[in-house]
Amino acid sequence: MYRGFNLTITDEDFEDLKKNEMFRFRTFLRKLFNKVVEDGLQKYLIDKERLDGDVMMEDWFPNVDADIFISHSHHDLDKATALMGYFQKFGLSSFVDSYVWKHSDKLLKLLDNKLCYNEDRNTYDYGKRNQTTSHVHMMLATALTQMMDKCECLFFLNTPNSANPKSDISKKVYTHSPWLFHEIATFEYIRKKRRISKYAAEGNTNFSLDEAEMPRILHSLKMENLVPLTYDDLKEWYRESEDEKDKLAVLYNKFPLSLGTNLE
């Protein structure tokens, strides 16, 4: 991860942004990447009582190659998909975690049914469910952190679904999503580096997890090191980088880090 951007997309911008093939085939893409797992937990068994977490993580949260990490609310999946298609015009691939979250719920259900369900009482053990949830969420958080470390830059899709400016004297920005909180917090501390590999990876890989309804706990977001962008900025970046090989370098030069950031 090298740079981060705070991107604001209006509804009018979205109407123009979604004019790409990837957005038109978004339903097909979700079916392609969200295949139903049929073989249960058998492949992860070490013995009758233990499961291999490493194999499970590799299978459910695979590591992929991408240039851009799109941080977004699951309510804005269509906008994230349209943005992913727009970046493809640059020859840049994107990681959209909202194509992985479905897998997390399915994995939790498999684990809970096997490890937490009490047939005699026809209920789930609360303590054991806390354990399975902790394991799955830590695997997911680790996978997201690894992906952020591999990607070169982060685009935070700033909408009313993902961030809500708090109307008090602090002027802080808050989110209800623990996963967006995790991603922005991770960006603050993750090592900052440019990708050494090719300038643009081929193809796009998308993953997801739809957030279930949850208690609306607020988490403040540190936005100081995310450079503000608009859709007009994206279009101007595209025009200026058409003849350039390193598209992201054009973006970085166009929007240099301010003197007040703590990024180097």
PDB file of C-alpha atoms in Angstrom:
ATOM      1  CA  MET A   1       0.000   0.000   0.000  1.00  0.00           C
ATOM      2  CA  TYR A   2       1.430   3.349  -1.075  1.00  0.00           C
ATOM      3  CA  ARG A   3      -1.325   5.999  -1.206  1.00  0.00           C
ATOM      4  CA  GLY A   4      -4.960   6.477  -0.198  1.00  0.00           C
ATOM      5  CA  PHE A   5      -7.799   8.540  -1.691  1.00  0.00           C
ATOM      6  CA  ASN A   6     -11.133   9.684  -0.314  1.00  0.00           C
ATOM      7  CA  LEU A   7     -13.446   9.488  -3.342  1.00  0.00           C
ATOM      8  CA  THR A   8     -16.854  11.163  -3.392  1.00  0.00           C
ATOM      9  CA  ILE A   9     -19.289   9.901  -6.057  1.00  0.00           C
ATOM     10  CA  THR A  10     -22.642  11.641  -6.600  1.00  0.00           C
ATOM     11  CA  ASP A  11     -25.723   9.890  -7.994  1.00  0.00           C
ATOM     12  CA  GLU A  12     -25.226  11.844 -11.232  1.00  0.00           C
ATOM     13  CA  ASP A  13     -21.601  10.685 -11.407  1.00  0.00           C
ATOM     14  CA  PHE A  14     -22.744   7.101 -10.860  1.00  0.00           C
ATOM     15  CA  GLU A  15     -25.080   7.223 -13.855  1.00  0.00           C
ATOM     16  CA  ASP A  16     -22.105   8.024 -16.076  1.00  0.00           C
ATOM     17  CA  LEU A  17     -19.647   5.798 -14.218  1.00  0.00           C
ATOM     18  CA  LYS A  18     -21.694   2.625 -14.639  1.00  0.00           C
ATOM     19  CA  LYS A  19     -21.481   2.721 -18.442  1.00  0.00           C
ATOM     20  CA  ASN A  20     -19.008  -0.150 -18.683  1.00  0.00           C
ATOM     21  CA  GLU A  21     -19.175  -3.869 -19.395  1.00  0.00           C
ATOM     22  CA  MET A  22     -18.171  -4.932 -15.910  1.00  0.00           C
ATOM     23  CA  PHE A  23     -21.164  -3.151 -14.406  1.00  0.00           C
ATOM     24  CA  ARG A  24     -23.568  -4.627 -16.974  1.00  0.00           C
ATOM     25  CA  PHE A  25     -22.352  -8.136 -16.121  1.00  0.00           C
ATOM     26  CA  ARG A  26     -22.241  -7.584 -12.340  1.00  0.00           C
ATOM     27  CA  THR A  27     -24.887 -10.245 -11.601  1.00  0.00           C
ATOM     28  CA  PHE A  28     -22.911 -12.826 -13.579  1.00  0.00           C
ATOM     29  CA  LEU A  29     -19.715 -11.803 -11.785  1.00  0.00           C
ATOM     30  CA  ARG A  30     -21.288 -12.277  -8.368  1.00  0.00           C
ATOM     31  CA  LYS A  31     -22.459 -15.766  -9.325  1.00  0.00           C
ATOM     32  CA  LEU A  32     -19.025 -16.573 -10.738  1.00  0.00           C
ATOM     33  CA  PHE A  33     -17.081 -15.574  -7.644  1.00  0.00           C
ATOM     34  CA  ASN A  34     -19.689 -16.585  -5.049  1.00  0.00           C
ATOM     35  CA  LYS A  35     -19.865 -20.292  -5.834  1.00  0.00           C
ATOM     36  CA  VAL A  36     -21.681 -22.353  -3.233  1.00  0.00           C
ATOM     37  CA  VAL A  37     -19.360 -24.683  -1.313  1.00  0.00           C
ATOM     38  CA  GLU A  38     -20.817 -28.174  -1.387  1.00  0.00           C
ATOM     39  CA  ASP A  39     -18.213 -30.303   0.387  1.00  0.00           C
ATOM     40  CA  GLY A  40     -18.777 -28.892   3.868  1.00  0.00           C
ATOM     41  CA  LEU A  41     -15.883 -29.072   6.343  1.00  0.00           C
ATOM     42  CA  GLN A  42     -14.547 -32.522   5.498  1.00  0.00           C
ATOM     43  CA  LYS A  43     -11.488 -31.228   3.627  1.00  0.00           C
ATOM     44  CA  TYR A  44     -10.384 -29.190   6.687  1.00  0.00           C
ATOM     45  CA  LEU A  45     -10.477 -32.039   9.224  1.00  0.00           C
ATOM     46  CA  ILE A  46      -7.149 -32.894  10.867  1.00  0.00           C
ATOM     47  CA  ASP A  47      -8.887 -35.447  13.074  1.00  0.00           C
ATOM     48  CA  LYS A  48     -12.329 -35.819  14.648  1.00  0.00           C
ATOM     49  CA  GLU A  49     -11.925 -32.769  16.860  1.00  0.00           C
ATOM     50  CA  ARG A  50      -9.586 -30.388  15.011  1.00  0.00           C
ATOM     51  CA  LEU A  51      -9.829 -28.332  11.817  1.00  0.00           C
ATOM     52  CA  ASP A  52      -6.949 -26.870   9.771  1.00  0.00           C
ATOM     53  CA  GLY A  53      -7.401 -23.084   9.914  1.00  0.00           C
ATOM     54  CA  ASP A  54      -4.622 -22.400   7.374  1.00  0.00           C
ATOM     55  CA  VAL A  55      -6.260 -24.503   4.679  1.00  0.00           C
ATOM     56  CA  MET A  56      -9.649 -23.026   5.548  1.00  0.00           C
ATOM     57  CA  MET A  57      -8.327 -19.461   5.195  1.00  0.00           C
ATOM     58  CA  GLU A  58      -6.636 -20.181   1.858  1.00  0.00           C
ATOM     59  CA  ASP A  59      -9.839 -21.726   0.543  1.00  0.00           C
ATOM     60  CA  TRP A  60     -12.368 -19.140   1.739  1.00  0.00           C
ATOM     61  CA  PHE A  61     -10.288 -15.950   1.679  1.00  0.00           C
ATOM     62  CA  PRO A  62      -7.781 -16.469  -1.140  1.00  0.00           C
ATOM     63  CA  ASN A  63      -5.027 -13.975  -1.808  1.00  0.00           C
ATOM     64  CA  VAL A  64      -5.257 -12.358  -5.252  1.00  0.00           C
ATOM     65  CA  ASP A  65      -3.263  -9.866  -7.301  1.00  0.00           C
ATOM     66  CA  ALA A  66      -4.715  -6.362  -7.631  1.00  0.00           C
ATOM     67  CA  ASP A  67      -3.535  -2.777  -7.978  1.00  0.00           C
ATOM     68  CA  ILE A  68      -6.357  -0.954  -6.170  1.00  0.00           C
ATOM     69  CA  PHE A  69      -8.224  -1.771  -2.954  1.00  0.00           C
ATOM     70  CA  ILE A  70     -11.761  -0.322  -3.055  1.00  0.00           C
ATOM     71  CA  SER A  71     -13.055   0.251   0.476  1.00  0.00           C
ATOM     72  CA  HIS A  72     -16.846   0.599   0.441  1.00  0.00           C
ATOM     73  CA  SER A  73     -20.140  -0.094   2.189  1.00  0.00           C
ATOM     74  CA  HIS A  74     -21.939  -3.253   1.067  1.00  0.00           C
ATOM     75  CA  HIS A  75     -24.899  -0.976   0.272  1.00  0.00           C
ATOM     76  CA  ASP A  76     -22.699   0.614  -2.422  1.00  0.00           C
ATOM     77  CA  LEU A  77     -21.671  -2.588  -4.171  1.00  0.00           C
ATOM     78  CA  ASP A  78     -23.033  -1.365  -7.520  1.00  0.00           C
ATOM     79  CA  LYS A  79     -20.988   1.827  -7.233  1.00  0.00           C
ATOM     80  CA  ALA A  80     -17.874  -0.144  -6.283  1.00  0.00           C
ATOM     81  CA  THR A  81     -18.423  -2.464  -9.256  1.00  0.00           C
ATOM     82  CA  ALA A  82     -18.848   0.498 -11.623  1.00  0.00           C
ATOM     83  CA  LEU A  83     -15.659   2.034 -10.223  1.00  0.00           C
ATOM     84  CA  MET A  84     -13.847  -1.264 -10.695  1.00  0.00           C
ATOM     85  CA  GLY A  85     -14.910  -1.249 -14.343  1.00  0.00           C
ATOM     86  CA  TYR A  86     -13.734   2.354 -14.740  1.00  0.00           C
ATOM     87  CA  PHE A  87     -10.281   1.522 -13.369  1.00  0.00           C
ATOM     88  CA  GLN A  88     -10.073  -1.311 -15.869  1.00  0.00           C
ATOM     89  CA  LYS A  89      -9.940   1.381 -18.584  1.00  0.00           C
ATOM     90  CA  PHE A  90      -6.535   2.288 -17.162  1.00  0.00           C
ATOM     91  CA  GLY A  91      -5.429  -1.353 -17.238  1.00  0.00           C
ATOM     92  CA  LEU A  92      -5.655  -1.421 -13.445  1.00  0.00           C
ATOM     93  CA  SER A  93      -7.208  -4.300 -11.509  1.00  0.00           C
ATOM     94  CA  SER A  94      -9.247  -3.819  -8.334  1.00  0.00           C
ATOM     95  CA  PHE A  95     -10.020  -5.786  -5.189  1.00  0.00           C
ATOM     96  CA  VAL A  96     -13.620  -5.424  -3.976  1.00  0.00           C
ATOM     97  CA  ASP A  97     -14.129  -7.282  -0.722  1.00  0.00           C
ATOM     98  CA  SER A  98     -17.899  -7.267  -1.086  1.00  0.00           C
ATOM     99  CA  TYR A  99     -17.561 -10.311  -3.311  1.00  0.00           C
ATOM    100  CA  VAL A 100     -16.141 -12.295  -0.307  1.00  0.00           C
ATOM    101  CA  TRP A 101     -18.454 -11.512   2.584  1.00  0.00           C
ATOM    102  CA  LYS A 102     -21.102 -14.063   1.515  1.00  0.00           C
ATOM    103  CA  HIS A 103     -18.498 -16.754   2.013  1.00  0.00           C
ATOM    104  CA  SER A 104     -17.915 -15.663   5.602  1.00  0.00           C
ATOM    105  CA  ASP A 105     -21.550 -16.149   6.543  1.00  0.00           C
ATOM    106  CA  LYS A 106     -21.618 -19.570   4.889  1.00  0.00           C
ATOM    107  CA  LEU A 107     -18.416 -20.607   6.630  1.00  0.00           C
ATOM    108  CA  LEU A 108     -19.776 -19.489   9.996  1.00  0.00           C
ATOM    109  CA  LYS A 109     -22.959 -21.469   9.438  1.00  0.00           C
ATOM    110  CA  LEU A 110     -20.986 -24.609   8.572  1.00  0.00           C
ATOM    111  CA  LEU A 111     -18.819 -24.246  11.670  1.00  0.00           C
ATOM    112  CA  ASP A 112     -21.736 -23.430  13.961  1.00  0.00           C
ATOM    113  CA  ASN A 113     -23.784 -26.384  12.740  1.00  0.00           C
ATOM    114  CA  LYS A 114     -20.873 -28.750  13.313  1.00  0.00           C
ATOM    115  CA  LEU A 115     -19.324 -27.353  16.482  1.00  0.00           C
ATOM    116  CA  CYS A 116     -21.956 -25.293  18.305  1.00  0.00           C
ATOM    117  CA  TYR A 117     -25.349 -26.903  17.743  1.00  0.00           C
ATOM    118  CA  ASN A 118     -26.919 -28.861  20.598  1.00  0.00           C
ATOM    119  CA  GLU A 119     -29.407 -31.330  19.132  1.00  0.00           C
ATOM    120  CA  ASP A 120     -30.955 -32.181  22.500  1.00  0.00           C
ATOM    121  CA  ARG A 121     -31.810 -28.550  23.228  1.00  0.00           C
ATOM    122  CA  ASN A 122     -32.303 -27.563  19.584  1.00  0.00           C
ATOM    123  CA  THR A 123     -30.165 -24.457  20.093  1.00  0.00           C
ATOM    124  CA  TYR A 124     -26.632 -23.139  19.675  1.00  0.00           C
ATOM    125  CA  ASP A 125     -24.074 -22.820  22.454  1.00  0.00           C
ATOM    126  CA  TYR A 126     -23.450 -19.075  22.973  1.00  0.00           C
ATOM    127  CA  GLY A 127     -19.856 -19.476  24.159  1.00  0.00           C
ATOM    128  CA  LYS A 128     -18.888 -21.788  21.315  1.00  0.00           C
ATOM    129  CA  ARG A 129     -20.524 -19.448  18.779  1.00  0.00           C
ATOM    130  CA  ASN A 130     -18.381 -16.609  20.099  1.00  0.00           C
ATOM    131  CA  GLN A 131     -15.354 -18.798  19.460  1.00  0.00           C
ATOM    132  CA  THR A 132     -16.281 -19.693  15.875  1.00  0.00           C
ATOM    133  CA  THR A 133     -17.161 -16.070  15.086  1.00  0.00           C
ATOM    134  CA  SER A 134     -13.809 -14.911  16.504  1.00  0.00           C
ATOM    135  CA  HIS A 135     -11.901 -17.422  14.369  1.00  0.00           C
ATOM    136  CA  VAL A 136     -13.702 -16.540  11.130  1.00  0.00           C
ATOM    137  CA  HIS A 137     -13.539 -12.785  11.687  1.00  0.00           C
ATOM    138  CA  MET A 138      -9.837 -12.935  12.537  1.00  0.00           C
ATOM    139  CA  MET A 139      -9.191 -14.947   9.374  1.00  0.00           C
ATOM    140  CA  LEU A 140     -11.128 -12.378   7.359  1.00  0.00           C
ATOM    141  CA  ALA A 141      -9.400  -9.406   9.022  1.00  0.00           C
ATOM    142  CA  THR A 142      -6.011 -11.007   8.367  1.00  0.00           C
ATOM    143  CA  ALA A 143      -6.902 -11.656   4.723  1.00  0.00           C
ATOM    144  CA  LEU A 144      -8.063  -8.048   4.262  1.00  0.00           C
ATOM    145  CA  THR A 145      -4.857  -6.728   5.831  1.00  0.00           C
ATOM    146  CA  GLN A 146      -2.766  -8.935   3.549  1.00  0.00           C
ATOM    147  CA  MET A 147      -4.690  -7.682   0.512  1.00  0.00           C
ATOM    148  CA  MET A 148      -4.194  -4.058   1.557  1.00  0.00           C
ATOM    149  CA  ASP A 149      -0.475  -4.712   1.920  1.00  0.00           C
ATOM    150  CA  LYS A 150      -0.352  -6.220  -1.595  1.00  0.00           C
ATOM    151  CA  CYS A 151      -2.404  -3.508  -3.319  1.00  0.00           C
ATOM    152  CA  GLU A 152      -0.697  -0.257  -4.242  1.00  0.00           C
ATOM    153  CA  CYS A 153      -3.404   2.222  -3.305  1.00  0.00           C
ATOM    154  CA  LEU A 154      -6.740   2.489  -1.526  1.00  0.00           C
ATOM    155  CA  PHE A 155      -9.861   4.262  -2.756  1.00  0.00           C
ATOM    156  CA  PHE A 156     -12.375   4.880   0.018  1.00  0.00           C
ATOM    157  CA  LEU A 157     -15.828   5.221  -1.572  1.00  0.00           C
ATOM    158  CA  ASN A 158     -17.252   8.008   0.553  1.00  0.00           C
ATOM    159  CA  THR A 159     -21.062   7.927   0.558  1.00  0.00           C
ATOM    160  CA  PRO A 160     -23.778   8.381   3.218  1.00  0.00           C
ATOM    161  CA  ASN A 161     -23.724   4.569   3.556  1.00  0.00           C
ATOM    162  CA  SER A 162     -20.037   4.374   4.414  1.00  0.00           C
ATOM    163  CA  ALA A 163     -19.310   7.549   6.372  1.00  0.00           C
ATOM    164  CA  ASN A 164     -21.466  10.016   8.259  1.00  0.00           C
ATOM    165  CA  PRO A 165     -19.980  13.354   9.300  1.00  0.00           C
ATOM    166  CA  LYS A 166     -20.964  13.884  12.937  1.00  0.00           C
ATOM    167  CA  SER A 167     -22.690  17.214  13.481  1.00  0.00           C
ATOM    168  CA  ASP A 168     -20.813  18.316  16.567  1.00  0.00           C
ATOM    169  CA  ILE A 169     -17.844  20.526  17.315  1.00  0.00           C
ATOM    170  CA  SER A 170     -15.347  17.693  16.782  1.00  0.00           C
ATOM    171  CA  LYS A 171     -16.114  17.488  13.041  1.00  0.00           C
ATOM    172  CA  LYS A 172     -15.228  13.806  13.116  1.00  0.00           C
ATOM    173  CA  VAL A 173     -16.314  11.314  10.457  1.00  0.00           C
ATOM    174  CA  TYR A 174     -17.939   8.105  11.728  1.00  0.00           C
ATOM    175  CA  THR A 175     -18.938   4.750  10.272  1.00  0.00           C
ATOM    176  CA  HIS A 176     -21.280   2.022  11.505  1.00  0.00           C
ATOM    177  CA  SER A 177     -19.221  -0.672   9.762  1.00  0.00           C
ATOM    178  CA  PRO A 178     -16.543  -2.443  11.823  1.00  0.00           C
ATOM    179  CA  TRP A 179     -14.956  -3.600   8.565  1.00  0.00           C
ATOM    180  CA  LEU A 180     -14.595  -0.097   7.135  1.00  0.00           C
ATOM    181  CA  PHE A 181     -13.195   0.964  10.504  1.00  0.00           C
ATOM    182  CA  HIS A 182     -10.674  -1.883  10.231  1.00  0.00           C
ATOM    183  CA  GLU A 183      -9.660  -0.955   6.675  1.00  0.00           C
ATOM    184  CA  ILE A 184      -9.133   2.768   7.328  1.00  0.00           C
ATOM    185  CA  ALA A 185      -7.344   2.101  10.613  1.00  0.00           C
ATOM    186  CA  THR A 186      -5.112  -0.454   8.893  1.00  0.00           C
ATOM    187  CA  PHE A 187      -4.246   2.077   6.185  1.00  0.00           C
ATOM    188  CA  GLU A 188      -2.862   4.398   8.861  1.00  0.00           C
ATOM    189  CA  TYR A 189      -0.294   1.857  10.055  1.00  0.00           C
ATOM    190  CA  ILE A 190       0.418  -0.461   7.131  1.00  0.00           C
ATOM    191  CA  ARG A 191       3.819  -0.154   5.467  1.00  0.00           C
ATOM    192  CA  LYS A 192       3.845   2.376   2.608  1.00  0.00           C
ATOM    193  CA  LYS A 193       5.487   1.135  -0.578  1.00  0.00           C
ATOM    194  CA  ARG A 194       5.020   1.076  -4.341  1.00  0.00           C
ATOM    195  CA  ARG A 195       4.450  -2.260  -6.046  1.00  0.00           C
ATOM    196  CA  ILE A 196       7.673  -3.619  -7.486  1.00  0.00           C
ATOM    197  CA  SER A 197       5.845  -5.878  -9.943  1.00  0.00           C
ATOM    198  CA  LYS A 198       4.303  -4.883 -13.291  1.00  0.00           C
ATOM    199  CA  TYR A 199       2.504  -1.534 -13.445  1.00  0.00           C
ATOM    200  CA  ALA A 200      -0.932  -3.021 -13.988  1.00  0.00           C
ATOM    201  CA  ALA A 201      -2.177  -6.495 -13.119  1.00  0.00           C
ATOM    202  CA  GLU A 202      -4.399  -8.245 -15.616  1.00  0.00           C
ATOM    203  CA  GLY A 203      -8.050  -8.947 -14.849  1.00  0.00           C
ATOM    204  CA  ASN A 204     -10.123  -8.229 -11.786  1.00  0.00           C
ATOM    205  CA  THR A 205     -10.819 -10.311  -8.728  1.00  0.00           C
ATOM    206  CA  ASN A 206     -13.758  -9.571  -6.468  1.00  0.00           C
ATOM    207  CA  PHE A 207     -14.872 -10.985  -3.165  1.00  0.00           C
ATOM    208  CA  SER A 208     -17.660 -10.238  -0.727  1.00  0.00           C
ATOM    209  CA  LEU A 209     -19.411 -10.479   2.554  1.00  0.00           C
ATOM    210  CA  ASP A 210     -22.756  -8.764   3.004  1.00  0.00           C
ATOM    211  CA  GLU A 211     -22.873  -7.253   6.451  1.00  0.00           C
ATOM    212  CA  ALA A 212     -25.757  -8.611   8.485  1.00  0.00           C
ATOM    213  CA  GLU A 213     -27.881  -6.185  10.440  1.00  0.00           C
ATOM    214  CA  MET A 214     -25.874  -5.305  13.505  1.00  0.00           C
ATOM    215  CA  PRO A 215     -25.938  -2.898  16.452  1.00  0.00           C
ATOM    216  CA  ARG A 216     -25.187   0.610  15.179  1.00  0.00           C
ATOM    217  CA  ILE A 217     -21.907   1.160  16.987  1.00  0.00           C
ATOM    218  CA  LEU A 218     -20.037   4.228  15.728  1.00  0.00           C
ATOM    219  CA  HIS A 219     -16.323   4.115  14.860  1.00  0.00           C
ATOM    220  CA  SER A 220     -14.406   7.294  14.024  1.00  0.00           C
ATOM    221  CA  LEU A 221     -12.474   7.236  10.735  1.00  0.00           C
ATOM    222  CA  LYS A 222      -9.057   8.868  10.361  1.00  0.00           C
ATOM    223  CA  MET A 223      -9.420  10.547   6.986  1.00  0.00           C
ATOM    224  CA  GLU A 224      -6.509  12.992   7.183  1.00  0.00           C
ATOM    225  CA  ASN A 225      -4.204  10.922   4.971  1.00  0.00           C
ATOM    226  CA  LEU A 226      -6.802  10.100   2.320  1.00  0.00           C
ATOM    227  CA  VAL A 227      -6.539  12.675  -0.487  1.00  0.00           C
ATOM    228  CA  PRO A 228     -10.023  13.997  -1.462  1.00  0.00           C
ATOM    229  CA  LEU A 229     -11.096  13.158  -5.036  1.00  0.00           C
ATOM    230  CA  THR A 230     -14.210  13.613  -7.163  1.00  0.00           C
ATOM    231  CA  TYR A 231     -15.404  11.880 -10.310  1.00  0.00           C
ATOM    232  CA  ASP A 232     -14.205  14.899 -12.311  1.00  0.00           C
ATOM    233  CA  ASP A 233     -10.724  14.252 -10.894  1.00  0.00           C
ATOM    234  CA  LEU A 234     -10.915  10.629 -12.099  1.00  0.00           C
ATOM    235  CA  LYS A 235     -11.880  11.715 -15.614  1.00  0.00           C
ATOM    236  CA  GLU A 236      -9.070  14.255 -15.719  1.00  0.00           C
ATOM    237  CA  TRP A 237      -6.621  11.605 -14.475  1.00  0.00           C
ATOM    238  CA  TYR A 238      -7.766   9.289 -17.283  1.00  0.00           C
ATOM    239  CA  ARG A 239      -7.235  11.962 -19.951  1.00  0.00           C
ATOM    240  CA  GLU A 240      -3.788  12.881 -18.664  1.00  0.00           C
ATOM    241  CA  SER A 241      -2.581   9.268 -18.332  1.00  0.00           C
ATOM    242  CA  GLU A 242      -3.804   7.803 -21.639  1.00  0.00           C
ATOM    243  CA  ASP A 243      -0.292   7.786 -23.136  1.00  0.00           C
ATOM    244  CA  GLU A 244       1.524   6.951 -19.914  1.00  0.00           C
ATOM    245  CA  LYS A 245       2.555   3.447 -18.870  1.00  0.00           C
ATOM    246  CA  ASP A 246       2.497   4.018 -15.117  1.00  0.00           C
ATOM    247  CA  LYS A 247      -1.064   5.297 -14.632  1.00  0.00           C
ATOM    248  CA  LEU A 248      -0.840   5.443 -10.850  1.00  0.00           C
ATOM    249  CA  ALA A 249       2.318   7.572 -10.965  1.00  0.00           C
ATOM    250  CA  VAL A 250       0.337  10.162 -12.942  1.00  0.00           C
ATOM    251  CA  LEU A 251      -2.305  10.132 -10.185  1.00  0.00           C
ATOM    252  CA  TYR A 252       0.275  10.477  -7.416  1.00  0.00           C
ATOM    253  CA  ASN A 253       2.007  13.386  -9.164  1.00  0.00           C
ATOM    254  CA  LYS A 254      -1.299  15.101  -9.853  1.00  0.00           C
ATOM    255  CA  PHE A 255      -2.353  14.832  -6.200  1.00  0.00           C
ATOM    256  CA  PRO A 256       0.848  14.967  -4.097  1.00  0.00           C
ATOM    257  CA  LEU A 257       0.765  14.348  -0.370  1.00  0.00           C
ATOM    258  CA  SER A 258       0.152  17.479   1.679  1.00  0.00           C
ATOM    259  CA  LEU A 259       2.822  18.622   4.092  1.00  0.00           C
ATOM    260  CA  GLY A 260       0.565  17.777   7.027  1.00  0.00           C
ATOM    261  CA  THR A 261       0.363  14.035   6.417  1.00  0.00           C
ATOM    262  CA  ASN A 262       2.436  11.482   8.276  1.00  0.00           C
ATOM    263  CA  LEU A 263       2.995   9.356   5.162  1.00  0.00           C
ATOM    264  CA  GLU A 264       6.352   9.234   3.463  1.00  0.00           C
TER     265      GLU A 264
END
